[in-house]
Amino acid sequence: MPGLPDLLFPDIDREPEYYEARYPARGLPDGAMVTRLGPSPTGFIHLGNLYMAFANERLARQSGGVFFLRIEDTDDRREVEGAAQAVIGSLGHYGIGFDEGPLPGGETGAYGPYRQSLRGEIYRCFARKLLAEGKAYPCFLTEGEIGGIRARQEAAKLTPGIYGEWAVCRDLPPEEAARRVRGGEPWALRFRADGGAGGHVSVQDGIRGRLSMPKNAMDVVLLKANGMPTYHFAHVVDDRLMRATHVIRGEEWLSSLPIHIALFEALGWTPPTYCHTAVLMKLDGGAKRKLSKRKDPELSLDYYMSEGYHPAAMREYMLTIMNSNFEEWRLANPLSPIGEFGFSIEKMGNSGMLFDLDKLRDVSRERLLTIPARELAEFMADWAERAAPDAARLMRSDMGSLERMLDIGRGGEKPRKDLAYAAQILGHIGYFYDELFRIEDEWPESVPREDIAPLLLGYLEGYRHGDGRDDWFGRLRALAEENGYAAKPKDFRKSPRLYRGHVGDVSAVIRIALTGRRNSPDLWDIQQILGEARTRARIAAAAERAR
Ligand code: GLU
């Protein structure tokens, strides 16, 4: 008659030592961190994944360690086809790459498989060991029975869960358990918690410092009735065998930390350094709340892709919210590559991290200034190919002009800082393209309606495309004077009765004619990019409209 371990795990013929030897310590230099990202392949990649990935990646990179991807796909109901490649693609867009994992070119790394669904044999081997040592047991409670227990616990205001007296299968005689297994009853494997009541575990959290938490008393499930491991069990086995040194994960896992510590202990292993980050919060009507998948489109990474936030801006902002000393560093090192900043776990906050779109935009406006126009033009065209294909065709047909459009007003002492993200930038430059040009604003109220056509026609007549900036402006002043407008705003302010307006009013008319808007960058620059024919055509069309 086989014992329970053989009965429950007839297929397992390897010993734990086999895996320990197959996945040996990595032999990296002291201080090298091995970190990982363990997304569930739900197809929804959010800001939390991005910032967690970024923190993990930074720590591995700057310590000369390893950053690997592990797909946590044991919950098959949630599996979405291609989700692993989607994670890799999205993170790649933000410049985050993995050293190991189920990468597009094939599985990379000596510590795989890197999909939990392919590691069943490994989990079962260690589950068997725990069972054999009396640290786990088969539990035959059905979902209905567990529901009943929960209801009774709730009625009695007790902590819900399977523990102590509620763990009815904990002390079943092995023969009875064996009989029920042989009889075909479904079973889950539960951990035999030794916590009991009282007692604390003390853990050093990389972000939060020393924590003292109540010891785990729950007989948590290690293997579900379908044979799949739970997160608790799978990640403990994986992080051991993949030799992770640091686990940076969300605060939502903090409460189950005592379970994980107990599992490491039961398996005779030293846990990695757990680092629990703060949750992403936003300000909503003055109050802080968690970002929500349902209410906040900005939680999804797709949002940043479709709005076209530059990856460099996103990385910059991530660091701004993740490391309290980053902004100071940036002020002192405005042009240094981000990789030179010493990212540290200790500087990560441990309470609600405020995510603020306005702040992201500010950071982005600053960052875009450091990106050469040529690169920005490529970025815009790439973005448009995904988000605005018609605009992409226009951009691609003349990349040189796109570059110039994006570069207007960016140089000098006081560069413009109004370009934040691609969708908004397209709004700013759209008028350069005849296909996107629209009259958005009215003629300026300060100019009498009957002056508009004559001003435009006069402008058209005097227009010399080859004029330099100063000559052009000289001509504009002359035009203003000829039409009864002051050549200088200050003359007009001194004696408003003498004039119909001033040169600024005249240029406002030209501006609407050329761009359709009241606000635009420098007109001379705009005309140089539009070229003579289109400049003239727009002025003529506007004069026609104003008649
Ligand atoms: N699969 C877990 C999640 O998606 C990973 C948590 C961890 O990093 O350990 O939340």
Coordinates of C-alpha atoms and ligand atoms in Angstrom, one line a residue, residues 36-42 46 49 52 56 70-73 78 116 231 235 239 247-250 252-253 260 274, ligand 1:
R36 CA 11.6 39.8 -11.7
L37 CA 8.3 40.8 -13.1
G38 CA 5.5 38.3 -12.6
P39 CA 2.5 39.5 -14.5
S40 CA -0.7 37.5 -14.8
P41 CA -1.5 37.3 -18.5
T42 CA -4.8 39.0 -18.3
H46 CA -1.4 49.0 -16.4
N49 CA 3.0 47.0 -14.0
M52 CA 7.0 48.0 -10.9
N56 CA 12.9 46.0 -10.8
R70 CA 7.9 35.1 -15.4
I71 CA 4.4 34.7 -16.7
E72 CA 2.1 33.8 -13.8
D73 CA -0.5 31.9 -15.8
R78 CA -7.8 34.6 -17.1
Q116 CA 4.2 28.9 -14.4
Y231 CA 0.2 32.3 -6.2
H235 CA 6.0 32.3 -6.4
D239 CA 11.7 32.8 -6.6
V247 CA 10.9 40.9 -4.8
I248 CA 9.5 44.3 -5.5
R249 CA 5.7 44.0 -5.6
G250 CA 2.6 45.9 -4.8
E252 CA -1.7 44.4 -1.9
W253 CA 0.6 41.5 -1.1
H260 CA 5.1 33.5 2.3
Y274 CA 10.6 41.6 -0.1
Ligands
GLU1 N1 1.2 37.6 -10.5 C1 1.3 38.6 -9.5 C2 0.5 39.8 -9.9 O1 0.2 39.9 -11.1 C3 2.7 39.0 -9.2 C4 3.0 39.5 -7.9 C5 4.5 39.5 -7.6 O2 5.2 40.3 -8.2 O3 4.9 38.6 -6.8 O4 0.1 40.6 -9.1

